Structures are given as C-alpha cells and as structure tokens.
XYZ file of C-alpha atoms in Angstrom:
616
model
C -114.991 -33.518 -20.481
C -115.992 -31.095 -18.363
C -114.256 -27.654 -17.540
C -113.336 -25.788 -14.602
C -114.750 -22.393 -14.097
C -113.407 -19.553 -12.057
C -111.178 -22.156 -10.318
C -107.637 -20.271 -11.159
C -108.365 -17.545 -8.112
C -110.005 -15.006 -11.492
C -113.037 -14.814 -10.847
C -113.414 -13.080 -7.232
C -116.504 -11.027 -6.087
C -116.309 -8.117 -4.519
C -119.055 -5.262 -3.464
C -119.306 -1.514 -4.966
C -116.129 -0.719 -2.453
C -114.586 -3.505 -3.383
C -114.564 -5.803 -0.583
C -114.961 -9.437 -1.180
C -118.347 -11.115 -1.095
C -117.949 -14.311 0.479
C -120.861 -16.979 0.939
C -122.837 -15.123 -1.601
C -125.469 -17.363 -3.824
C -126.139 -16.828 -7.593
C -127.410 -18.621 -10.816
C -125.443 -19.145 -13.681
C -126.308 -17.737 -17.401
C -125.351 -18.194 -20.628
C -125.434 -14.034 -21.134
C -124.169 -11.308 -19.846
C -128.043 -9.534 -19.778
C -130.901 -12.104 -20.905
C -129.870 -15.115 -21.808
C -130.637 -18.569 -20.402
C -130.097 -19.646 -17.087
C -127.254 -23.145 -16.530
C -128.536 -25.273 -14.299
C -125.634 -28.130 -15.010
C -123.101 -27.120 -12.413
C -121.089 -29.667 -10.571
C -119.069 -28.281 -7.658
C -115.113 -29.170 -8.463
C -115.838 -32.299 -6.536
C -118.546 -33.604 -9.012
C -121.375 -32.591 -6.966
C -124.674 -31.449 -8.757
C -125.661 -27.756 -7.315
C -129.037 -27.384 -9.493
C -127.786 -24.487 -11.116
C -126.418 -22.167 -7.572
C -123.066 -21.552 -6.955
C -121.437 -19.930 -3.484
C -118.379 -17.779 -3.727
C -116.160 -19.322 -1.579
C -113.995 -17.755 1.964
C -112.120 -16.101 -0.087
C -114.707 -14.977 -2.317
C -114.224 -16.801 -5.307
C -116.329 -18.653 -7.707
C -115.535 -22.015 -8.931
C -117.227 -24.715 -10.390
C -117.418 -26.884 -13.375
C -119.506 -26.303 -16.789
C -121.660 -28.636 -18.734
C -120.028 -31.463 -20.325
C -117.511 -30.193 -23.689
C -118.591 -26.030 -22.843
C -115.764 -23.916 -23.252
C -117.685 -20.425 -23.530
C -117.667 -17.800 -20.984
C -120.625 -17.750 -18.539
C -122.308 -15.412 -16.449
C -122.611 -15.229 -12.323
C -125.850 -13.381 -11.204
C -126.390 -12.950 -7.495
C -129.377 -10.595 -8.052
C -127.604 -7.360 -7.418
C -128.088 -6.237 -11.042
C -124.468 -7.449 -12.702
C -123.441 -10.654 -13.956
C -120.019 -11.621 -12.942
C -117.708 -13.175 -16.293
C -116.319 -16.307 -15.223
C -113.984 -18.105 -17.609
C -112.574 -21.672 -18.357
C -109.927 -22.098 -16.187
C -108.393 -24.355 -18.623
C -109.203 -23.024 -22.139
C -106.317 -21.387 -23.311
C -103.981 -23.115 -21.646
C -104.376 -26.802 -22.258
C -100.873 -28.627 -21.160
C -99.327 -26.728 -17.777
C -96.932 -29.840 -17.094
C -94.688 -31.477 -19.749
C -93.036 -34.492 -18.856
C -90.847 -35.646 -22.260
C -93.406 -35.939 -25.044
C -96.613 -35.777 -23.204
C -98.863 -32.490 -21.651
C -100.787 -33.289 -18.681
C -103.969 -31.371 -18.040
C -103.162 -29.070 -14.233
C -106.718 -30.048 -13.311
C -105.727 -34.009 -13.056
C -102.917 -33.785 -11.193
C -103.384 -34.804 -7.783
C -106.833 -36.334 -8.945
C -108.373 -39.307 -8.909
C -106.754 -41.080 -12.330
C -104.361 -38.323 -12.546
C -100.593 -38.608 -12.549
C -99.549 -39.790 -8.603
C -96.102 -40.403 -9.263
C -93.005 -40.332 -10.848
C -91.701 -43.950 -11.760
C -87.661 -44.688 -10.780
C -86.557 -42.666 -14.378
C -88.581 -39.898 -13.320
C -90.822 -40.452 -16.284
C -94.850 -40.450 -16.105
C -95.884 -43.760 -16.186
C -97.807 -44.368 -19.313
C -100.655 -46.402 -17.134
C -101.104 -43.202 -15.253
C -101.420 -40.742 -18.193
C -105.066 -39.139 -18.222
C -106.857 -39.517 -21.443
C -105.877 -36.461 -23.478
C -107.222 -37.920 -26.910
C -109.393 -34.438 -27.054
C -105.864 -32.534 -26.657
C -102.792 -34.406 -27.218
C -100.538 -33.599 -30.606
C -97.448 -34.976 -31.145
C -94.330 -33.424 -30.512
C -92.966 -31.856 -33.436
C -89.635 -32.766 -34.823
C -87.239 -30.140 -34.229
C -89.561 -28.888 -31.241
C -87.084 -26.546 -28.575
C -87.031 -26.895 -24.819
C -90.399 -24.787 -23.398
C -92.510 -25.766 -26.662
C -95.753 -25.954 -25.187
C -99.905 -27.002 -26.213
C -101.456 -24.035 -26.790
C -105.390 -24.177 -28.309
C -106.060 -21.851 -30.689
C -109.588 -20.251 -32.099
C -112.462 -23.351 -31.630
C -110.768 -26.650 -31.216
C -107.274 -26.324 -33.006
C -104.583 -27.547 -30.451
C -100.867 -27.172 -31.594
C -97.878 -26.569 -30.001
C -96.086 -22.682 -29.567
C -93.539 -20.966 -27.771
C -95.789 -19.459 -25.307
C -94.867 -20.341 -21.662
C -97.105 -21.631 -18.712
C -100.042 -18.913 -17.720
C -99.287 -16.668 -20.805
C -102.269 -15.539 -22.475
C -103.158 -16.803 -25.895
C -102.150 -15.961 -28.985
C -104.216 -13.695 -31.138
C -106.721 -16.225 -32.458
C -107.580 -17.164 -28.957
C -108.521 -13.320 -28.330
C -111.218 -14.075 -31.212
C -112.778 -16.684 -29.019
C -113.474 -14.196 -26.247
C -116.839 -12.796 -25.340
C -116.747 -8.917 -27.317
C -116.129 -6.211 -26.795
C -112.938 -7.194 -26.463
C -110.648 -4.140 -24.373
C -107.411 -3.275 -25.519
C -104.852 -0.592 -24.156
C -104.228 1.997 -26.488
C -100.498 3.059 -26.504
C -100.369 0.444 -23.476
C -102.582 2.591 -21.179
C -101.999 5.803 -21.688
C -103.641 7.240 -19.106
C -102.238 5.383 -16.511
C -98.397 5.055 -17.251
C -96.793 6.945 -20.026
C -97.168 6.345 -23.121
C -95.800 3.695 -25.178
C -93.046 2.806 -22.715
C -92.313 -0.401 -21.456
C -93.966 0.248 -18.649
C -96.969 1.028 -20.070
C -97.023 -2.624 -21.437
C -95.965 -4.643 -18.279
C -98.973 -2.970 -16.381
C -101.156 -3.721 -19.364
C -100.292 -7.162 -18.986
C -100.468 -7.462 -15.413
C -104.107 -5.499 -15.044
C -105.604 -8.042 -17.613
C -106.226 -6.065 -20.436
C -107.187 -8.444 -23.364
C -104.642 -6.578 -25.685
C -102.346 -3.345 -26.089
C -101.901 -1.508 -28.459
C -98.389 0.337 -29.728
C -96.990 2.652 -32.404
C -93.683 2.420 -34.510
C -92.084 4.322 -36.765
C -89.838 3.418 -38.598
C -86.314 5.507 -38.295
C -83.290 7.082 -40.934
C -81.279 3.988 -40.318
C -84.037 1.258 -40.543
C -84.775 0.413 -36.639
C -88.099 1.048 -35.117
C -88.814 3.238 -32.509
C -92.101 2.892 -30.285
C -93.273 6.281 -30.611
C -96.726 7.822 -31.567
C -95.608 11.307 -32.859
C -94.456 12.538 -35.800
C -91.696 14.351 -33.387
C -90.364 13.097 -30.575
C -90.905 16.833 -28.846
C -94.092 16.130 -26.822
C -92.816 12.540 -24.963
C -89.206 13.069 -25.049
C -86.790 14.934 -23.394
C -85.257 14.890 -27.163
C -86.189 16.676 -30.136
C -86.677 16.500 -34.093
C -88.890 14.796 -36.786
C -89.135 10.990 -35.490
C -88.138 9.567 -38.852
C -85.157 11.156 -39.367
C -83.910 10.053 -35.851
C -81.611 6.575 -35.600
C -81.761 3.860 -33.035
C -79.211 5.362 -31.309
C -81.449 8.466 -30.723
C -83.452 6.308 -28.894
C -81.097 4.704 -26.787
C -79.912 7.967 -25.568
C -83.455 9.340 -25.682
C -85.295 9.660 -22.181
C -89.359 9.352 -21.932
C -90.280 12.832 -20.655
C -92.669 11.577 -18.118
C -91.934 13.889 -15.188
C -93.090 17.110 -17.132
C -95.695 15.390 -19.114
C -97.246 12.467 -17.465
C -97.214 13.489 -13.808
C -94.624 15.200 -11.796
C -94.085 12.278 -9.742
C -92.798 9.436 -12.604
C -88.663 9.660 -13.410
C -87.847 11.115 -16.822
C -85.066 8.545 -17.261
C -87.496 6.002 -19.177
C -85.967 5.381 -21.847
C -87.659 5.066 -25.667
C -88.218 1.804 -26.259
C -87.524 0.063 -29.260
C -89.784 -2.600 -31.131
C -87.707 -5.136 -30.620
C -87.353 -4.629 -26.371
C -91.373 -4.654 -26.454
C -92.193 -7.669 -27.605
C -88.995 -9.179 -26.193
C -90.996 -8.137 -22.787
C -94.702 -8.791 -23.206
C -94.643 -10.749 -26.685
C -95.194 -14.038 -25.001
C -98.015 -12.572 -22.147
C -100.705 -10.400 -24.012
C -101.911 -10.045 -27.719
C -100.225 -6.568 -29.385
C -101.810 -4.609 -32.089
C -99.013 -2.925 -33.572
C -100.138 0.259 -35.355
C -97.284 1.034 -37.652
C -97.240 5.122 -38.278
C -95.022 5.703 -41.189
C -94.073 4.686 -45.094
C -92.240 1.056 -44.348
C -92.503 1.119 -40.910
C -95.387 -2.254 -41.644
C -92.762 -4.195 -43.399
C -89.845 -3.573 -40.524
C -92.557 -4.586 -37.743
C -93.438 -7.947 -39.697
C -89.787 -8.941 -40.274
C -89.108 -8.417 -36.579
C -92.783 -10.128 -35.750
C -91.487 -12.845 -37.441
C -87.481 -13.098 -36.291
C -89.063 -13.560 -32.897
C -92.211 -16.265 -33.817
C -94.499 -13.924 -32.032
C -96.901 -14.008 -35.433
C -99.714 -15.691 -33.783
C -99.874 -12.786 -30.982
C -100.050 -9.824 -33.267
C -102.193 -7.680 -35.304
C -100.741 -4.442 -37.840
C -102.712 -1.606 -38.102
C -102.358 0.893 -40.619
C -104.319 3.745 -42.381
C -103.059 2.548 -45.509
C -103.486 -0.897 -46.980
C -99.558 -0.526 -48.469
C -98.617 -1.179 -44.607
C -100.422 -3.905 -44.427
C -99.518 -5.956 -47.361
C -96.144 -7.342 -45.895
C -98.515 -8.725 -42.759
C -100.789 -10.268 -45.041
C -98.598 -12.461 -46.885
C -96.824 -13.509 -43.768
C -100.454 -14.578 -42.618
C -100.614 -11.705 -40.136
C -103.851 -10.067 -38.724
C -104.448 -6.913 -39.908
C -106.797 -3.810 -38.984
C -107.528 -0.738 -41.525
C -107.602 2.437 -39.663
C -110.367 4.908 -41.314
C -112.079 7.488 -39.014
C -115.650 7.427 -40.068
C -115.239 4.037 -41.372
C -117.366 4.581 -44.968
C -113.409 3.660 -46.882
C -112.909 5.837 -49.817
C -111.824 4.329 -52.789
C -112.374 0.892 -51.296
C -115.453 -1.530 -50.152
C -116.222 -3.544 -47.431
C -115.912 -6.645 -49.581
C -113.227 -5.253 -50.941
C -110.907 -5.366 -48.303
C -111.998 -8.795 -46.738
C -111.020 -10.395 -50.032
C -107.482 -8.320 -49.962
C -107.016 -10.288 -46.922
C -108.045 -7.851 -44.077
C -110.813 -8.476 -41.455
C -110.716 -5.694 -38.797
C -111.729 -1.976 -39.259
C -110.755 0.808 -37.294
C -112.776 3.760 -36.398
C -113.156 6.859 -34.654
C -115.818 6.673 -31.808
C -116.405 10.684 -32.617
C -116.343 10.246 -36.397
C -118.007 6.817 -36.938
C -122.099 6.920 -36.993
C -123.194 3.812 -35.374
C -124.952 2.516 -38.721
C -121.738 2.535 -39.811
C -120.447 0.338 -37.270
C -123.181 -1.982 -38.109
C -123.065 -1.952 -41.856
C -119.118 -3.104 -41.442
C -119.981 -5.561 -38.987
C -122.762 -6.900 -41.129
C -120.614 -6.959 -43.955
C -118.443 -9.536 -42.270
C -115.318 -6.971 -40.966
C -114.281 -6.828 -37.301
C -114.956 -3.245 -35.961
C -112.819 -1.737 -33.906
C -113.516 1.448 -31.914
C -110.904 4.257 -30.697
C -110.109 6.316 -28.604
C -112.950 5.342 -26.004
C -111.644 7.011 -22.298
C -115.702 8.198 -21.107
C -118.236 5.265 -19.961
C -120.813 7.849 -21.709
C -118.888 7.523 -24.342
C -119.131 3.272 -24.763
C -122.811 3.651 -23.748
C -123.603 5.720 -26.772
C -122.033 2.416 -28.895
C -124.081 -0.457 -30.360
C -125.289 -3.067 -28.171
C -126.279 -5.702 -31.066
C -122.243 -7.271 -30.967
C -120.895 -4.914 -34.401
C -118.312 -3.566 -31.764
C -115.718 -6.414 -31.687
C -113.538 -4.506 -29.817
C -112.939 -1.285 -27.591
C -109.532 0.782 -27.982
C -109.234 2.717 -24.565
C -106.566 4.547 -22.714
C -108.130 3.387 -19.421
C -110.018 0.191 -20.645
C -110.138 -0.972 -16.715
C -112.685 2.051 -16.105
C -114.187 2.397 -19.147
C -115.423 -1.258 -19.076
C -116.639 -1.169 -14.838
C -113.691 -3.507 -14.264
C -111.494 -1.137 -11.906
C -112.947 -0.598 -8.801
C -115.735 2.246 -7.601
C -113.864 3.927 -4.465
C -115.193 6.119 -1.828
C -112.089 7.913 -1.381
C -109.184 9.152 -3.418
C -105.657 7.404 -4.139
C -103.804 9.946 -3.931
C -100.929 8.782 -1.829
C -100.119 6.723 -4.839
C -98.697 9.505 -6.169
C -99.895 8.939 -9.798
C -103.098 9.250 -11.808
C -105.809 6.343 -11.258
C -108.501 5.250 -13.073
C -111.151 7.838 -14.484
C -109.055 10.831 -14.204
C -109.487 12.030 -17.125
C -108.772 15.604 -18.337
C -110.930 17.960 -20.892
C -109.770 18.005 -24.234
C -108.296 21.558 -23.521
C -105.910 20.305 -21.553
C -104.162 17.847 -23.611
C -101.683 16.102 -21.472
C -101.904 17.923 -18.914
C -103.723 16.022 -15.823
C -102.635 17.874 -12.500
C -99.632 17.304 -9.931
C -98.959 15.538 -7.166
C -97.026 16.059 -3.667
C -96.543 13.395 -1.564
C -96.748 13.844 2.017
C -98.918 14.490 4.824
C -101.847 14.291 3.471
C -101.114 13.468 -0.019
C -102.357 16.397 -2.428
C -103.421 16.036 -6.022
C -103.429 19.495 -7.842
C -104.518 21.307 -10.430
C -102.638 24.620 -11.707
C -104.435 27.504 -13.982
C -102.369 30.519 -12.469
C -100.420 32.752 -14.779
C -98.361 30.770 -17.552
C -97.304 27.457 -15.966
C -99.058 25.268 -18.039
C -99.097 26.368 -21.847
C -101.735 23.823 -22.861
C -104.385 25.526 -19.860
C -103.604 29.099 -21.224
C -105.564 27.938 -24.431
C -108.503 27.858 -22.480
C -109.000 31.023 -20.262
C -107.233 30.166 -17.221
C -109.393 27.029 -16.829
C -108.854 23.077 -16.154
C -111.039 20.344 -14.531
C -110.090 17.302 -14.214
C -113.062 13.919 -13.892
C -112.572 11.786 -10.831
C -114.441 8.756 -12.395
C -113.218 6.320 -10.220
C -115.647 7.763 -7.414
C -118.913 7.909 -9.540
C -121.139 7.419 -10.315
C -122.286 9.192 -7.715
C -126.202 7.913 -5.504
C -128.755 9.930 -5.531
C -127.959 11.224 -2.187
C -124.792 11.446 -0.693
C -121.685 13.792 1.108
C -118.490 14.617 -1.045
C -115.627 15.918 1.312
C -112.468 16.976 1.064
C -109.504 19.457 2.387
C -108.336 21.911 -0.481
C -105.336 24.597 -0.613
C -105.813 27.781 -3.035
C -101.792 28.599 -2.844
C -102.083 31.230 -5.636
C -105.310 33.221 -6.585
C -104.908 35.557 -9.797
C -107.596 37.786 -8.827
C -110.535 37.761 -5.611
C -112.738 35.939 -7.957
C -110.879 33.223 -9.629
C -112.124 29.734 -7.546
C -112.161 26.241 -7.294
C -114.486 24.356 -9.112
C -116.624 21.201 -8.012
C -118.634 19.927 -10.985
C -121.416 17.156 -10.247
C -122.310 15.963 -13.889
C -124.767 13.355 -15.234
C -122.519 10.871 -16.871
C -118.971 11.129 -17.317
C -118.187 13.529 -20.355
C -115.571 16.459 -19.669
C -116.794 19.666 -18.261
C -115.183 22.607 -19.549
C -116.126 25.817 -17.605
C -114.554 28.200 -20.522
C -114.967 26.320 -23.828
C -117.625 23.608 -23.056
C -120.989 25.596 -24.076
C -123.903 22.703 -24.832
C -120.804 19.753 -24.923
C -120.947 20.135 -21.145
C -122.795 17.419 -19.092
C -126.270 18.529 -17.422
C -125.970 18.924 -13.692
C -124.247 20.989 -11.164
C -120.809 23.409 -10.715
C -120.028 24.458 -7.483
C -117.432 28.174 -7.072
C -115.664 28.252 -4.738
C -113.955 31.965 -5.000
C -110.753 33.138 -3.013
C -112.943 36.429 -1.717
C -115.051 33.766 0.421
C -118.173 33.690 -2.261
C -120.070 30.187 -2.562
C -121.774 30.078 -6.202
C -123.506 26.972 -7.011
C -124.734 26.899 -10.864
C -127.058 24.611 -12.127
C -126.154 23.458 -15.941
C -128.698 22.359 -18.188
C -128.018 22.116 -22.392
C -125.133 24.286 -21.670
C -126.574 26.913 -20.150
C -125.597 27.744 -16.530
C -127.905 29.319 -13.561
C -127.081 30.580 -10.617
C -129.391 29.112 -7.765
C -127.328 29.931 -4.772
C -124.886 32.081 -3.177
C -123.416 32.942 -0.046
C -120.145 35.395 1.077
C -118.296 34.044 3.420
C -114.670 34.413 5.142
C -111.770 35.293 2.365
C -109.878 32.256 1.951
C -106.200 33.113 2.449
C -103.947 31.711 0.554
C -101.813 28.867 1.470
C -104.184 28.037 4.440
C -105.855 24.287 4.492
C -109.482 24.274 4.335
C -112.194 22.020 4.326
C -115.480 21.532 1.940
C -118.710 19.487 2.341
C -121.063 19.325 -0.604
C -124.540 17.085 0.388
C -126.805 16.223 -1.838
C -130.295 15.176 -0.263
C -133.348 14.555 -2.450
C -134.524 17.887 -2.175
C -131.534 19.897 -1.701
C -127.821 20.680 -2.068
C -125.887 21.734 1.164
C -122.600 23.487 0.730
C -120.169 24.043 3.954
C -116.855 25.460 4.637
C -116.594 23.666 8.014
C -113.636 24.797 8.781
C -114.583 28.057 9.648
C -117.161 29.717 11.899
C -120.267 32.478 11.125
C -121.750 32.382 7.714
C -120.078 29.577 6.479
C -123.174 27.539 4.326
C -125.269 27.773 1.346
C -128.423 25.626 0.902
C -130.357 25.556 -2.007
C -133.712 23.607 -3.193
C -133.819 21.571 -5.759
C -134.298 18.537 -7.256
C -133.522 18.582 -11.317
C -130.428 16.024 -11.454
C -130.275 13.165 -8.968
C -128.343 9.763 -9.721
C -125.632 8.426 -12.071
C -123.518 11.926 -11.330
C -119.913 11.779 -11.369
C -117.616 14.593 -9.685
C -115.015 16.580 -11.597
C -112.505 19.081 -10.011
C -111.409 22.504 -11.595
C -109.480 25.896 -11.067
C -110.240 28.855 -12.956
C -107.299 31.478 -12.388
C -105.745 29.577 -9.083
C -103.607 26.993 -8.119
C -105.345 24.718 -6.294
C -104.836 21.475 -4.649
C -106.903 18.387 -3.030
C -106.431 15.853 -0.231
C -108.591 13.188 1.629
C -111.242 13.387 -0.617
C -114.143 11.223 0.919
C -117.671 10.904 -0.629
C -120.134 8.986 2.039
C-alpha cells in the first residue's frame, strides 16, 4: 500500500520569517543532502506528479510515497534546505476502533472505505478495508482504549497509547538521526524539570525529553537534577535526605531563577505526576541521579505500562541493571566516552546499547569508534548550532541532548524582531557560561523590555565575572552579510562614566564573554556603548580585540530611552544614536567578517535594558 506524506497538516513551509510558502514547487529525495531524487509521487487522489509536488493554500505538502515506503523523505524547492516530510500514518496505524477491528483514518470516507454504520452500529464486515498488512487480534483481557500501535520495522501490536500519541521508544529508533531530545524538558525555555517543562516538550515536537530523579529518605522520587534542592527550589537541604512530602510542599523557584516573569508556586514534581502527564505523548529518557534511584524509576515505569516509552540513564551500570532485566532501554552516561574499566563490546553484551557523552569532553573519533562498535551515541549538553556543526556528519550521532533542541536543530523560526512581549526567554537566548542561570529580566509593558543587570551585587553569579554579562539572541541570526540591527535601550544605573552596553556581532553562535572569554570568544565585532556618550567599536579576531572606531558623543542620562542603529554594508559598519542631534555617528571601514554573524547583547557595570529590537 501506499502511504500518505505530509497529509496530517506537519509538514508546512514557511520562508526565513516564517511566513507560509504556498504554491511553491519542489522534487522529492530520498536524503536530507545528496541522495536520490523520488519521482513516484501520486497526489492523495492517485494522480502521478513525475516526481513535483506543490505546497498547497495553506502551505502544506502532501502526497503519497512509493508503494510499501515508510521512510522519511525530503522536499527540495531549490532554496538550499530540504523540508522532512513524514508518513502520515506510520506510527499510528488504527485511529478508529469499532469492537475488534482498527480501521486505517486514511480509508474512511474513501472509495472502499467504511461508509456506514449498519442498524447495530457495527462496521459491516463487507465494508472493512483490507488490513491483512496491519490487523492483530485483540488480545484477551485487552482494556477499553487498547489501541494498534507499530513498533521498530514492521511489528504491529496493540498498547495503551491513545489516538495521535507519539510512539513508543522503539518507534523513535525508526526515525531519521539525529534524533533531538529535551534535556531536563527544555531547560532553557521553561524551568527545569517541571511539569511544564514536559507539556511544552511535547507540544513543540521534540522527539524525546529527558528528566532526572532522585531517589528520596522515604523511597519516593523526586524530579530534580541537583544534589540540593537550593538552586531550583524555594526549599533547602541535600535532595536525598528530603521525603515526598518535601516535595509536595516544595515550590519550583522559577521567579528568581528562570525569569522574573514565571510564578514560583510550581510545584516539584514527582516521578510518578510526570509520566502520569506526558507518559502516553513523547518518549522519556529518565536519567536516574542517585544509589537506587534506577530500581524505584523501573518499578514505577512498570506499575504504569509505560516500558515501551522509556529509556534509564545512568553513569553507573548498577542503575541500570533493574531496567535491563525488565527489558528496558538503557543509556551509559561517560563524558569522554573511552569507559574505564569497561569495553564497547562489553557493555552491548551486558545488555546496553546507547552511550552518553559530553559534546566538550568527547573527541569525535570517539563518537565514531562507539558508533562503529555497534552502541547508540548520544551527545549532551548541545545549546550552540556551532556547537552541533563541529559533530560528525557520517550518522555516529544517534541522537542530540539539547536544552533548546528547536534552535539548535533550525526548527524554531529565524525572526527579524524580538519576542519580548512574551515575557519569557525564546529560542537562542542563551547566556555565557559565567552566568549560570542567570539570563536577564523582563518588564512587561509599553514597549516590552528584556534586560540585563551587571550593577553592584544584584546578581551573585555576574559578580564572578567582572561586572560583565551578554546574553546571544540566536533566534535573529544568523545575521546577512549586510543588514540594519535597531533597537531602543535604557541604561537605568551606570557604576561609573565608562561602564556600557555591549552589542557583539559574532561569527557563529558561541558565547562572548567580554571579561573571561580571551581566544574562546567568537571572531567578529563588539560594539561600547559607554554612559559618558563614547561609541567604541572593537574588532575581535583569535581573542584579541582592536579598536577601529570611536566617537564622543552626548552623555547618556540615565533612565532616559534611547535609540541605536548598527549597519553593516560590505565595506563598512555605521553606528548611530538617532535619537539625538550633533555628533551622534561613528563609521568605520572594513570588511574582515561578513555573513553567518549572530548578535549578542551585554552590560559591563550597568543595568541595561532592550525593546523593539528590529534587524532589516
């Protein structure tokens, strides 16, 4: 039979801003870059196309694949990316259950599909589609909401997953790698490891999460990263000695942590209340942090008959021994991924097939010689697109751990202007390392202002560093080769005449770090900004920053709004305080870093804040 493609409303097109391509012609592959091109495409009617498929008026691709093809293909209009475009019916073979028999969506309504009901309300047997490819019997003892579900190749069997779930875990083998998965849910989006952080991982498509537990003094299990519950908690102490009733009382500190904006009434969750909430809608690596903390996740796994949608994870193979007798997936977590006292072969045979390893620790030969060796690599914690490039290409990275997969991967969308009215962190902002959780603040209003604060002693974790923070703003790069960045700032505290704003134009998307950065810093440019008026604009090669341009203008009083324009041209770079009149602009000449930039914002010794940020 054939399959549909795209038809479920997935697989939509849209341009660099985002808006929806509709009547736009492409070819079909069977690769994401190379490949072969498919030139046995039927429209859903039946129609032959010769290979070219049209999104549609609303901008979506549909069609149906060669005859028995369940793998993903690849949409190429000729703008230099291929589009994914799933099975519509893969994972999800029976959508309609009428007593003992699952009828395929795509017949309904169809010619020989079901067109009625007869007068017991039962499908008629003569009108049942062939599903000799799909159908297995009903099991004995099966519960109301049993379901077909097909598993890794072929298998079909019936589960407890629900209508438009996703798959359970063995499906998530079957998809084209990497495969992206949301580390603590998404941390850099929601807070961590709350239950909120696993609905939106679930509703932005992520292919899995990942979570931590740790197992507490009276035998529950908290979902908690730390070995204290200080840093995301408005509660305190060593997280094993807590109780489960520590954690019902305990609040998710997300208002000082996160962003000022979220409530701090989230509460902890426990194991159990996650996959009672997402269990049955995305595949969960479960990455259990403490001495029994495996066993308590597997008997809980298992009370709920959610063990075809998990994974453990562990950094020791005692964790994982209670998952591999109950048939469970697991994943060894070692940093640079050479194993001490332990071989590739090793663990396969003890019953593990997935390795995880640091993307900072973890040479990619490495990666390679553990993918070769038959294990399924996984690499953590990937938040920079610089970072991913740097990774093998050759398919020994079988999956991606991220905290902001959607960016990471090029699936969230490039903007033009900020989201700031949102009034929480989107995708790409990303902090330097200095700055551990800290990520800026928000105040909602007219305009909406994103901030940044490096004055005095506010933020402890920005005191480390000098008085500095920048903060990436990935979701507008990267950047052409020539364009206009504007935007309205506020300097409401200034510790000194000299302490500035910082714009930071970098080639690629690593962290710039003004203070601490030396040769890690990207190649590029760093525009000052100073309180006294001054314009410097550095450029930044190896490390190593030269001044190329300044210009004094008007002191910039505090509190005041004012307004910057940074253009780039291919010869130049043009910086304006329009806002104010006289000497107000410094140009300077030259040409070393053009393309592929992406913008970061800082504050050295001021608080500063942003609004209508606008790069044309």
């Amino acid at each position: 039979m054939r399959y549909q493609y795209g038809s479920d409303g997935g697989s939509v097109v849209t341009d660099a801003d985002g808006d929806i391509q509709t009547g736009r012609s492409g070819t079909v592959w069977t690769a994401k870059a190379g490949g072969s091109q498919i030139t046995d495409i039927l429209t859903l009617a039946g129609t032959p196309t010769g290979g070219n498929v049209v999104t549609d008026s609303l901008g979506r691709l549909a069609f149906q694949g060669p005859d028995g093809v369940t793998a993903t293909m690849w949409w190429d209009s000729g703008g230099g990316t291929r589009w994914a475009v799933l099975p519509t019916e893969t994972d999800r073979i029976a959508r309609l259950q009428v007593e003992t028999y699952g009828v395929l969506a795509s017949t309904v309504g169809e010619p020989g599909g079901v067109a009625e009901l007869d007068g017991g309300g039962e499908v008629p047997a003569s009108q049942l589609p062939d599903l000799s490819a799909s159908y297995v019997a009903y099991p004995a003892g099966g519960q109301a909401g049993d379901t077909l579900i097909r598993g890794s190749g072929s298998s079909v069997s019936w589960g407890r997953l629900t209508a438009g779930t996703i798959a359970p875990w063995d499906a998530l083998e079957d998809l084209t790698g990497p495969r992206w998965i949301a580390h603590r849910g998404g941390a850099m989006l929601a807070p961590e490891n709350t239950r909120e952080a696993f609905r939106m991982s679930s509703e932005l498509n992520a292919d899995a999460i990942e979570l931590d537990v740790y197992k507490v003094a009276d035998g529950g299990l908290f979902v908690m990263h730390d070995t204290t519950v200080d840093r995301t908690s408005n509660i305190s102490g060593t997280t094993a000695n807590l109780t489960t009733p520590a954690a019902l009382r305990g609040r998710i500190d997300a208002g000082a942590w996160f962003a000022n904006t979220w409530p701090s009434d989230l509460r902890i969750p426990l194991f159990a209340d996650a996959l009672a909430d997402v269990g049955n809608t995305i595949p969960i690596i479960v990455h259990c942090n403490n001495s029994g903390s495996g066993a308590a996740a597997v008997a809980e796994i298992l009370r709920q008959e959610l063990e075809q949608s998990v994974c453990i994870m562990a950094w020791t193979e005692a964790e994982l021994t209670a998952a591999r007798t109950a048939g469970i997936p697991t994943v060894l977590l070692d940093a640079d991924g050479v194993l001490s006292g332990q071989t590739y072969a090793g663990l396969l045979a003890a019953g593990t097939a997935y390795l995880g390893v640091d993307s900072s620790q973890a040479s990619n030969a490495t990666i390679q010689a553990a993918a070769t060796a038959g294990l399924r690599v996984m690499v953590y914690t990937v938040n920079r697109r610089t970072t991913y490039a740097a990774l093998p290409t050759d398919g020994s990275v079988w999956a991606v751990i991220s905290d902001d997969p959607w960016y990471v991967r090029g699936t969230s969308a490039l903007r033009s202007s900020d989201i700031f009215g949102a009034g929480t962190h989107y995708h790409g902002m990303a902090a330097i390392p200095d700055l551990a959780d800290y990520r800026g603040f928000f105040t909602l209003g007219s305009p909406n202002w994103w901030g940044l604060d490096a004055s005095g002693t506010v933020i402890p974790e920005i005191n480390t560093n000098s008085g500095f923070g920048g903060l990436l703003h990935g979701y507008l790069g990267p950047l052409a080769s020539a364009f206009t960045l504007d935007f309205d700032y506020v300097i409401d505290v200034s510790d000194y005449a000299t302490a500035s704003l910082h714009v930071t134009l970098g080639t690629g998307d690593l962290p710039f770090d003004d203070q601490a950065g030396g040769a890690a810093n990207p190649n590029g440019y760093n525009i000052l900004v100073r309180t006294n008026g001054t314009i410097d604009v550095y450029r930044v090669t190896s490390g190593t920053p030269t001044n190329i341009g300044t210009v004094a203008t008007a002191a910039i009083t505090p509190g005041t709004t004012q307004h910057l324009r940074v253009q780039v041209t291919a010869t130049q770079i043009i910086v304006t305080r329009t806002n104010i009149g006289g000497t107000n602009s410094v140009t300077v000449t030259n040409n070393t870093y053009r393309g592929g930039m992406y913008p970061s914002l800082g504050v050295r010794d001021t608080k500063t804040r942003w609004a209508n940020i606008a790069v044309t």
